[in-house]
CSV table of C-alpha atoms and ligand atoms in Angstrom, one decimal:
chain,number,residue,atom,x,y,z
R,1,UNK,CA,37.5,42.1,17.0
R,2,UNK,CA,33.9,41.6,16.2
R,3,UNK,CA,32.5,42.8,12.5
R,4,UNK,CA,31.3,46.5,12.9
R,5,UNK,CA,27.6,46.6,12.8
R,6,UNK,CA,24.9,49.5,12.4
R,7,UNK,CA,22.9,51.1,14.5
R,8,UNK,CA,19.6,51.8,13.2
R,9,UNK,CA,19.2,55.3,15.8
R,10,UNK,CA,18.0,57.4,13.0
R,11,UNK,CA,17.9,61.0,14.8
R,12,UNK,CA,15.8,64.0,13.2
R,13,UNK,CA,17.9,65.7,10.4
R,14,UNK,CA,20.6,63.2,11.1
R,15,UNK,CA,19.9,59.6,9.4
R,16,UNK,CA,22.1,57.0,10.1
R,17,UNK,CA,24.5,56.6,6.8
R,18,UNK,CA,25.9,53.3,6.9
R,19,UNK,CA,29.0,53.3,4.6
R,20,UNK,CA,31.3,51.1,6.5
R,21,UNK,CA,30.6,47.9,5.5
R,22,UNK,CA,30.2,48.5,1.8
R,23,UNK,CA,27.2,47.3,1.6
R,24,UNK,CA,24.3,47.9,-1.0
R,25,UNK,CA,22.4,51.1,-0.7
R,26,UNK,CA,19.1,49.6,-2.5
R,27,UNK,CA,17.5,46.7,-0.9
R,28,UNK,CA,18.1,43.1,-2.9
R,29,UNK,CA,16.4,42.4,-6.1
R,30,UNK,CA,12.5,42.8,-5.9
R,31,UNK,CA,12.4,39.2,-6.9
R,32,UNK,CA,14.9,37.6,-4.6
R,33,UNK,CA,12.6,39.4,-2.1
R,34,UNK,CA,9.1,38.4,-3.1
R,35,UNK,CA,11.4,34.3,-3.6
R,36,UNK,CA,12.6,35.0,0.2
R,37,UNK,CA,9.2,36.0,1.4
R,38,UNK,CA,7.8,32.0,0.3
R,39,UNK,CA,10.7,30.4,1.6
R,40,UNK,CA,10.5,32.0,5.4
R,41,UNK,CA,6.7,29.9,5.2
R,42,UNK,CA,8.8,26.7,4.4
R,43,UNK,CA,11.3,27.1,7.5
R,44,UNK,CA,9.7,24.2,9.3
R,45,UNK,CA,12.2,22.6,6.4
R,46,UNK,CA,15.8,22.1,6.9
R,47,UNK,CA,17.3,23.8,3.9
R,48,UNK,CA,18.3,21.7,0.9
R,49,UNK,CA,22.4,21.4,2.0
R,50,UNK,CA,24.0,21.1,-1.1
R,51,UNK,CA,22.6,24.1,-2.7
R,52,UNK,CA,21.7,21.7,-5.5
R,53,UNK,CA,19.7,24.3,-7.9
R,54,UNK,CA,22.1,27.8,-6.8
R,55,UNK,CA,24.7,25.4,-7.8
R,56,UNK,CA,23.8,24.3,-10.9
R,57,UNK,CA,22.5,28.0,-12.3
R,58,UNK,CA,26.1,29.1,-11.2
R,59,UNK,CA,27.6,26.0,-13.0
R,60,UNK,CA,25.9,27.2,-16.3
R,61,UNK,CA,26.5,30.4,-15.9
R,62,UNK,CA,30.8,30.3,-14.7
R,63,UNK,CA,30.8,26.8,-17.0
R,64,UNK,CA,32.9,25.7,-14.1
R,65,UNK,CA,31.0,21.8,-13.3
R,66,UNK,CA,28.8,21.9,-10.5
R,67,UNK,CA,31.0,18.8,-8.9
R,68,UNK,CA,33.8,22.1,-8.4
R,69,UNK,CA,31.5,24.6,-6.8
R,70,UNK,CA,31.2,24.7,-3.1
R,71,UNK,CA,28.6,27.2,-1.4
R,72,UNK,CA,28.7,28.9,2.3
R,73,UNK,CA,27.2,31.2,4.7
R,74,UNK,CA,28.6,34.5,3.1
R,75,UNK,CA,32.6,33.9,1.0
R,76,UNK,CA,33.9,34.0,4.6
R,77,UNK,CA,32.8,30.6,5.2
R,78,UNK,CA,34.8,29.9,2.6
R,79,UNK,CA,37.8,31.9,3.6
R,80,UNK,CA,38.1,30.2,7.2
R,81,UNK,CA,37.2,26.6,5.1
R,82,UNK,CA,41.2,27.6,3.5
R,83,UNK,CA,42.6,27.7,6.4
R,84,UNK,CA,41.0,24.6,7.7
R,85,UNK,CA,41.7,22.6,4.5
R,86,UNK,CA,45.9,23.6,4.6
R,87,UNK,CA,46.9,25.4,7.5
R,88,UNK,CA,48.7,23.7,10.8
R,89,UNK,CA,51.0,25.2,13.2
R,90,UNK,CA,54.5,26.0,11.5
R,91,UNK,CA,52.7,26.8,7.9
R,92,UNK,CA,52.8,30.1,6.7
R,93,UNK,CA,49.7,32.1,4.7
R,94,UNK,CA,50.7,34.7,2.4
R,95,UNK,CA,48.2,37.7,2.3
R,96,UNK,CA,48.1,41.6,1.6
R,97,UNK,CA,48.1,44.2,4.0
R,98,UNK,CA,46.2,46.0,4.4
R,99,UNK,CA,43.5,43.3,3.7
R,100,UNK,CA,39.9,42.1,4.6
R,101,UNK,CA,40.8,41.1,8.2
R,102,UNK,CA,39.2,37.4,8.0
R,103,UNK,CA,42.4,36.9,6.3
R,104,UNK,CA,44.4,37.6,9.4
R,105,UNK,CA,41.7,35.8,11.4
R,106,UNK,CA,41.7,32.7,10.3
R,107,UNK,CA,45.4,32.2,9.5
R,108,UNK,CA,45.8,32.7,13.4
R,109,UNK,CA,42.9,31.0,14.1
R,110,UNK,CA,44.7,27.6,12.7
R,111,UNK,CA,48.3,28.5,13.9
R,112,UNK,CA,49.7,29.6,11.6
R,113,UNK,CA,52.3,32.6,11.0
R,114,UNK,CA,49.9,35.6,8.7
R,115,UNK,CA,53.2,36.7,6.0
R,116,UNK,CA,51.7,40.4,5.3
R,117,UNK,CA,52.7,41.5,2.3
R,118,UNK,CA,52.3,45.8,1.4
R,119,UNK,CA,49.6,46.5,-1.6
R,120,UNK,CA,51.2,48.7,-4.6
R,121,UNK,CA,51.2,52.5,-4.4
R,122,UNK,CA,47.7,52.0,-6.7
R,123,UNK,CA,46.1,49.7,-3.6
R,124,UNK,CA,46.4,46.9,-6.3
R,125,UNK,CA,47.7,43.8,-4.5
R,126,UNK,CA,51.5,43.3,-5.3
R,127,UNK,CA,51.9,39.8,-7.2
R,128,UNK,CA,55.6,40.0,-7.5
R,129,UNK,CA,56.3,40.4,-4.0
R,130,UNK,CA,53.5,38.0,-2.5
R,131,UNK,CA,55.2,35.4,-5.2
R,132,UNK,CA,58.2,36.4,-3.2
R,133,UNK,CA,57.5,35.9,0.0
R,134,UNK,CA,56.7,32.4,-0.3
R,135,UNK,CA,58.6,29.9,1.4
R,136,UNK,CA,59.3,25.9,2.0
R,137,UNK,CA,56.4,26.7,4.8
R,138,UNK,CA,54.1,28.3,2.7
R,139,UNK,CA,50.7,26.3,2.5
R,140,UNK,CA,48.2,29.3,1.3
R,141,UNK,CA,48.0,32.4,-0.3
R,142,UNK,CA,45.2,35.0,-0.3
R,143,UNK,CA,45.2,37.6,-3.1
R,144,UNK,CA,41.8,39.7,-4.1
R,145,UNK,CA,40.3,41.6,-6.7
R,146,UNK,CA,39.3,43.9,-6.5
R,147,UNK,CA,40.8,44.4,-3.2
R,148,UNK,CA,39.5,45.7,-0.1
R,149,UNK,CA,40.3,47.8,1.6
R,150,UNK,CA,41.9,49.8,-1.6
R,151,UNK,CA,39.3,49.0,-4.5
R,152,UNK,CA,42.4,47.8,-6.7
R,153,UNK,CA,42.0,45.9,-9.5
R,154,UNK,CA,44.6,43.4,-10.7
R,155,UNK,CA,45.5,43.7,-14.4
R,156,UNK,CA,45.5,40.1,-16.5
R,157,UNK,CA,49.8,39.8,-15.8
R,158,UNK,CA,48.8,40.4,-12.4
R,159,UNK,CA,46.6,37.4,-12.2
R,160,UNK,CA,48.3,35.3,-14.6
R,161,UNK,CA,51.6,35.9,-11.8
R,162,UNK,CA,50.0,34.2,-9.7
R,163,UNK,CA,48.1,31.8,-10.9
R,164,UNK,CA,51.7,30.4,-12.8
R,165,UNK,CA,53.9,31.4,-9.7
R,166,UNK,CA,52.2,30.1,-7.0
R,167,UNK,CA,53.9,27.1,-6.2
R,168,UNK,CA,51.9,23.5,-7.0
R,169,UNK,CA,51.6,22.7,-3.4
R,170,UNK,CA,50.4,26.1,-1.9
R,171,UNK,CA,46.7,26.5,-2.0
R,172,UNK,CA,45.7,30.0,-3.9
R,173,UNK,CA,42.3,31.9,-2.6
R,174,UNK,CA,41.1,34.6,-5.0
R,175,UNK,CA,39.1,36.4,-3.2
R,176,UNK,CA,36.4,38.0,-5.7
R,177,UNK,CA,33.9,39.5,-3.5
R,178,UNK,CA,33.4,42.1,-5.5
R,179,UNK,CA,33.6,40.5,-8.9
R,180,UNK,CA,30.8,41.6,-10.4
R,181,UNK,CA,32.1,45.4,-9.8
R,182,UNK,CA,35.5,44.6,-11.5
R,183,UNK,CA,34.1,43.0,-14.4
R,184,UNK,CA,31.4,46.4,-15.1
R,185,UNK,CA,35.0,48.7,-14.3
R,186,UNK,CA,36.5,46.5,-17.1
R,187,UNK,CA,38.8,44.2,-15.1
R,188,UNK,CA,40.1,40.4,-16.3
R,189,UNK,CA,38.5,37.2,-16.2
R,190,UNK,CA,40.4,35.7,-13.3
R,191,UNK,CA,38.9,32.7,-13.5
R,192,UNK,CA,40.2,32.0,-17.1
R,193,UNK,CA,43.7,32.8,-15.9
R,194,UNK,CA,42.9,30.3,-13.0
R,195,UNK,CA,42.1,27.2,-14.9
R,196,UNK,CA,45.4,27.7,-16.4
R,197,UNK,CA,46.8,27.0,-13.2
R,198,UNK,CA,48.5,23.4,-12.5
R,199,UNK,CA,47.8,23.6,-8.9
R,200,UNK,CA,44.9,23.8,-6.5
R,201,UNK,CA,43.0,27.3,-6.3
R,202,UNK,CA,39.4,28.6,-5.5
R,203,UNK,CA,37.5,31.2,-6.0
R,204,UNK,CA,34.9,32.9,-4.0
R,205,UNK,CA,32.1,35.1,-4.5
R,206,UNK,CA,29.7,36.6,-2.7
R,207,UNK,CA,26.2,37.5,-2.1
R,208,UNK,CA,27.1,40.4,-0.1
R,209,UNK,CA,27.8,43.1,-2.4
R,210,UNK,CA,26.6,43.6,-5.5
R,211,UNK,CA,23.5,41.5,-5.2
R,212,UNK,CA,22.6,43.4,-2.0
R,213,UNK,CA,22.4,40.4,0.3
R,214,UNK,CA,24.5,40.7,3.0
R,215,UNK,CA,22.1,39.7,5.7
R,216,UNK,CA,21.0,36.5,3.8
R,217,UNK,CA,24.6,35.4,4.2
R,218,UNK,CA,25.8,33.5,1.0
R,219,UNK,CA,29.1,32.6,-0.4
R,220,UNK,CA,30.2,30.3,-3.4
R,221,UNK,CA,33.7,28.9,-4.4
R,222,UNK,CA,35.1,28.0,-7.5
R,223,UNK,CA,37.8,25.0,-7.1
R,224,UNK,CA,40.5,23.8,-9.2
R,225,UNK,CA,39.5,20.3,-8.9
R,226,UNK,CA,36.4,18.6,-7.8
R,227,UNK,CA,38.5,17.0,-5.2
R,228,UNK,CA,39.1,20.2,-3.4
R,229,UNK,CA,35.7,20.5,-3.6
R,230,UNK,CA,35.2,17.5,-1.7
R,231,UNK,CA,37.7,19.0,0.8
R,232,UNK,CA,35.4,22.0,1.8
R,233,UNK,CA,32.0,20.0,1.2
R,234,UNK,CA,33.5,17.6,3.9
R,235,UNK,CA,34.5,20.0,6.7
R,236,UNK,CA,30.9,22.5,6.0
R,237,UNK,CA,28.8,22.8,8.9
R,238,UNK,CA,25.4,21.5,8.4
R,239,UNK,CA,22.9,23.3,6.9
R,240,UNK,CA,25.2,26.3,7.2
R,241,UNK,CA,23.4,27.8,4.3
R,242,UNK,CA,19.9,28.7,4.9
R,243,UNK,CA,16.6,28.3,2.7
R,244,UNK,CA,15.9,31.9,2.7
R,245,UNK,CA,19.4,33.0,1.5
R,246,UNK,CA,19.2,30.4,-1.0
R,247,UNK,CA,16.4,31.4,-2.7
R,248,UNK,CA,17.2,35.2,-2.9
R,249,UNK,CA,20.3,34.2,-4.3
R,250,UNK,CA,19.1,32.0,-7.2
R,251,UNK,CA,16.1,35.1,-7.5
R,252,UNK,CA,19.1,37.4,-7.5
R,253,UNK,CA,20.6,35.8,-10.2
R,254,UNK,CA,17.7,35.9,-12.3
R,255,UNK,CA,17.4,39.6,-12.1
R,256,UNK,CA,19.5,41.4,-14.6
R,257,UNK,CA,18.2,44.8,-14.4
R,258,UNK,CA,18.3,45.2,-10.9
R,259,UNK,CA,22.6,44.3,-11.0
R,260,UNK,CA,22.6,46.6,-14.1
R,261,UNK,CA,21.3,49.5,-12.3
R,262,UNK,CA,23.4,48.9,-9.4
R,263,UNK,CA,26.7,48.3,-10.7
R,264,UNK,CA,25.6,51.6,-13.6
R,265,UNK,CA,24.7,53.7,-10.1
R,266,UNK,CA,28.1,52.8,-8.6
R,267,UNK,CA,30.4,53.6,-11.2
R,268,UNK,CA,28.9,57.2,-11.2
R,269,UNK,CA,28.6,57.9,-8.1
R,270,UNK,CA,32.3,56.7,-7.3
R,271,UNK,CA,33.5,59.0,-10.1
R,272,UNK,CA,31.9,61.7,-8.2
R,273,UNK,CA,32.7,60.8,-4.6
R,274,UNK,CA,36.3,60.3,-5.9
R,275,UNK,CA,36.6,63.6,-7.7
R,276,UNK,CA,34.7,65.0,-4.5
R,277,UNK,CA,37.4,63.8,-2.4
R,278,UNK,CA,40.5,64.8,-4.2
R,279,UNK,CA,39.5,68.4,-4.3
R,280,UNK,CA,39.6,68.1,-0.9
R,281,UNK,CA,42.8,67.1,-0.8
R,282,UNK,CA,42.5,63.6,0.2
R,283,UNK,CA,44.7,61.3,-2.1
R,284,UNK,CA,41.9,59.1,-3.9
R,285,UNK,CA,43.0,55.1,-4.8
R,286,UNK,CA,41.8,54.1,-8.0
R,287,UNK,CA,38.6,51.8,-7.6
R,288,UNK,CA,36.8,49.6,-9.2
R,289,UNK,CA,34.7,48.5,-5.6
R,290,UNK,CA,31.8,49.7,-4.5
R,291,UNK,CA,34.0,51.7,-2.4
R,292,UNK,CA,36.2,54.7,-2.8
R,293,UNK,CA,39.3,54.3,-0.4
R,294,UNK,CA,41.7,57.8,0.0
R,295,UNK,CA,44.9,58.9,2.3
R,296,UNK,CA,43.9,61.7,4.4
R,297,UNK,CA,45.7,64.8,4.5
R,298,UNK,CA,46.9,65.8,7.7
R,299,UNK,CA,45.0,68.8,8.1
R,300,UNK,CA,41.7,66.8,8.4
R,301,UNK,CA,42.3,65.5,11.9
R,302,UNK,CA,40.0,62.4,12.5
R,303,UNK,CA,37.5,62.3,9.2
R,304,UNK,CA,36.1,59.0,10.9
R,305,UNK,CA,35.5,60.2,14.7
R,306,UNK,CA,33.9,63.4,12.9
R,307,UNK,CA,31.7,61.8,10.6
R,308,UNK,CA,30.4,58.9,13.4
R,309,UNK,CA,29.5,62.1,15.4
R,310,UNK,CA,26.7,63.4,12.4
R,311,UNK,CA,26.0,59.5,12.7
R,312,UNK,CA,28.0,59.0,9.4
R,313,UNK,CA,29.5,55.6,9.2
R,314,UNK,CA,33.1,55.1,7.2
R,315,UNK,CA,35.8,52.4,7.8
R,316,UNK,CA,39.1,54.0,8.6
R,317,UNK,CA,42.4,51.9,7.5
R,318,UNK,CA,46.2,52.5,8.3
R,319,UNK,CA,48.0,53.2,4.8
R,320,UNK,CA,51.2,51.4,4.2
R,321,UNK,CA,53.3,54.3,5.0
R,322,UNK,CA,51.0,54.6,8.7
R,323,UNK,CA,49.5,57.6,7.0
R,324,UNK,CA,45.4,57.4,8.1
R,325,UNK,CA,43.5,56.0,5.0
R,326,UNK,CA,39.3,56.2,4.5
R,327,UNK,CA,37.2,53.7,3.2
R,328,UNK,CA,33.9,54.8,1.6
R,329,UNK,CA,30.7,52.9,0.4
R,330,UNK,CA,29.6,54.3,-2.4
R,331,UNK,CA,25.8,54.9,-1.4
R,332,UNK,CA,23.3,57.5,-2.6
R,333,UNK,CA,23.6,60.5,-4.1
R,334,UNK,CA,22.7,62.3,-0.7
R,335,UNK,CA,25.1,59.7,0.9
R,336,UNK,CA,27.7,61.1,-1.2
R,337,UNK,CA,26.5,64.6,-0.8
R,338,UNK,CA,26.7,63.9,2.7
R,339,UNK,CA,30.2,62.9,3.2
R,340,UNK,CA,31.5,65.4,0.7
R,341,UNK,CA,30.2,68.2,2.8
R,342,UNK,CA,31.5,66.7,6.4
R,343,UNK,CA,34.7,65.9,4.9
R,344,UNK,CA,35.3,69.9,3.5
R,345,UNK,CA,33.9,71.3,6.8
R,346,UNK,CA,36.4,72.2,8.7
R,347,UNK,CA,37.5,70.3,11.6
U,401,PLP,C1,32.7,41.6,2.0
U,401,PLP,C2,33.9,40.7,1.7
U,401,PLP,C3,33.9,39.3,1.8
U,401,PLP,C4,32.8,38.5,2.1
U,401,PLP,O1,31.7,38.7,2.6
U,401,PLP,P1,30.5,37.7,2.9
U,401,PLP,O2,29.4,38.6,3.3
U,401,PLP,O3,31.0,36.7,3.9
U,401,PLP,O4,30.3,37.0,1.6
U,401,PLP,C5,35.0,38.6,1.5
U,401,PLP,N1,36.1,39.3,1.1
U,401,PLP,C6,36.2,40.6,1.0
U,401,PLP,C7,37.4,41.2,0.6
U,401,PLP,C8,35.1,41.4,1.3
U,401,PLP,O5,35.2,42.7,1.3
């Protein structure tokens, strides 16, 4: 299945409200835009590969040494890069259900047999069990936080399970797309609990979300060990990064006040969109996204189908008891206005 992508129809009363793909409502950073804007006059270049200068402003700022940062175009370079750099046929990959579907992807992708194992009641993903499920076979696991499709947020034991219990041998992914969002809702420093860890992980971030630049396409990892590093430097397409993404990034990162508003903006508005939604019934998982995820109640028919009609775009997501499940971008204050008053109408 392809990603899901927007159409840009606009009809009159009716704008197209994208809140499928949790992406940002503002545009990037001023900055990153005016830095983008020189680099597209450059593109007669090929872009620098290694990232050199992204890299070393993320070295500074994660104190992780540059030699152990890897970049790519958007985290999910990085996530089919895991599968590459352990997975053959008759491995195993550990991963949550429900989970970001590149997951699934690129575990099958390499051969390998996808081990699903259900989030918690809370949408938080369930250390215990995916410790659990591990076998002889097992080669990787995927665990993320906050988690998507749910928004939950692993506590510090919840990390700290994982990072000790995964086995030395099995490669661990933490997937912290939406890190910066945890971190503002109060959430653990994974990373700390990582370099604890005796055998190989990585962590990714991305570009995507909270930065607002999810067009640019930009990813970094954080390895254990610079020779993992050197595992997903060697198997990187060329250039797979481009010059444009790479300097809105390192803009990006520059520009304080335009994160600060965003992640500030979020956190309200997700207070309200959740509050919204559980006085209408819908059971609300706790989030700490840019996303408010819910069960339906089964009164409210098809909430997605209903809301595509108005040309409102939400991601729809099977709970783990097969009950229907939303998932919400948290997007303007008319966004949420919007959704609050399609979802209470009846249908
Ligand atoms: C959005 C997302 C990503 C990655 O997105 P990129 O645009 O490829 O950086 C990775 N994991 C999860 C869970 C996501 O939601």
């Amino acid at each position: 299945m392809p990603p899901a992508h927007t159409p840009s129809d606009d009809e009159p009363g009716r704008p197209v409200r994208s809140l499928h793909l949790n992406e940002s409502p503002f545009g990037p950073s001023p900055a990153a835009v005016a830095a983008m804007r020189e680099a597209v006059s450059l593109l007669n270049r090929y872009p620098d590969h290694d990232g050199s200068l992204l890299i070393g402003r993320l070295s500074t700022r994660s104190d992780v040494p540059a030699g152990r940062i890897v970049i790519g175009a958007g985290s999910n370079e990085l996530l089919y890069a895991s599968a590459d750099v352990c997975l053959d046929a008759g491995h195993e990959a550990v991963a949550p259900v429900p989970g970001f579907p590149t997951y699934a992807k690129t575990i099958a992708l390499r051969g390998a047999t996808h081990v699903g194992v259900p989030v918690r009641a809370d949408g938080t993903v369930d250390a215990e069990a995916m410790l659990a499920a591990i076998t002889g076979r097992t080669r990787l696991v995927f665990a993320a936080s906050p988690h998507n499709p749910t928004g939950g947020l692993l506590d510090a034991a919840g990390v700290e399970a994982l990072a000790r219990g995964v086995p030395d041998d099995v490669l661990l992914h933490f997937d912290e797309a939406y890190f910066e969002f945890g971190r503002h809702a109060g959430g653990p420093d994974a990373l700390a609990s990582l370099q604890a860890r005796r055998g190989p992980w990585i962590i990714t971030r991305s570009f995507s979300k909270a930065f607002g630049l999810a067009g640019a396409r930009l990813g970094y990892g954080l390895c254990s060990d610079a020779g993992l590093a050197d595992a997903y430097r060697r198997i990187r397409v060329n250039f797979s990064v481009n010059a444009t993404a790479l300097a809105g990034a390192l803009a990006a990162l520059g520009d304080h006040g335009h994160l600060e508003k965003i992640l500030a903006h979020t956190a309200a508005e997700r207070a309200v969109l959740s509050r919204g939604l559980a006085s209408l019934g819908y059971a609300v998982l706790p989030s700490a996204a840019n996303f408010v995820s819910a069960i339906v109640p089964d009164a409210a028919g098809d909430p997605v189908a209903r809301l595509r009609a108005e040309n409102v775009f939400i991601g729809g997501f099977a709970w783990i008891d097969g009950r229907k499940a939303v998932r919400i971008t948290i997007g303007s204050r008319e966004d949420t206005e919007a959704v609050l008053s399609l979802l209470g109408a009846a249908p």
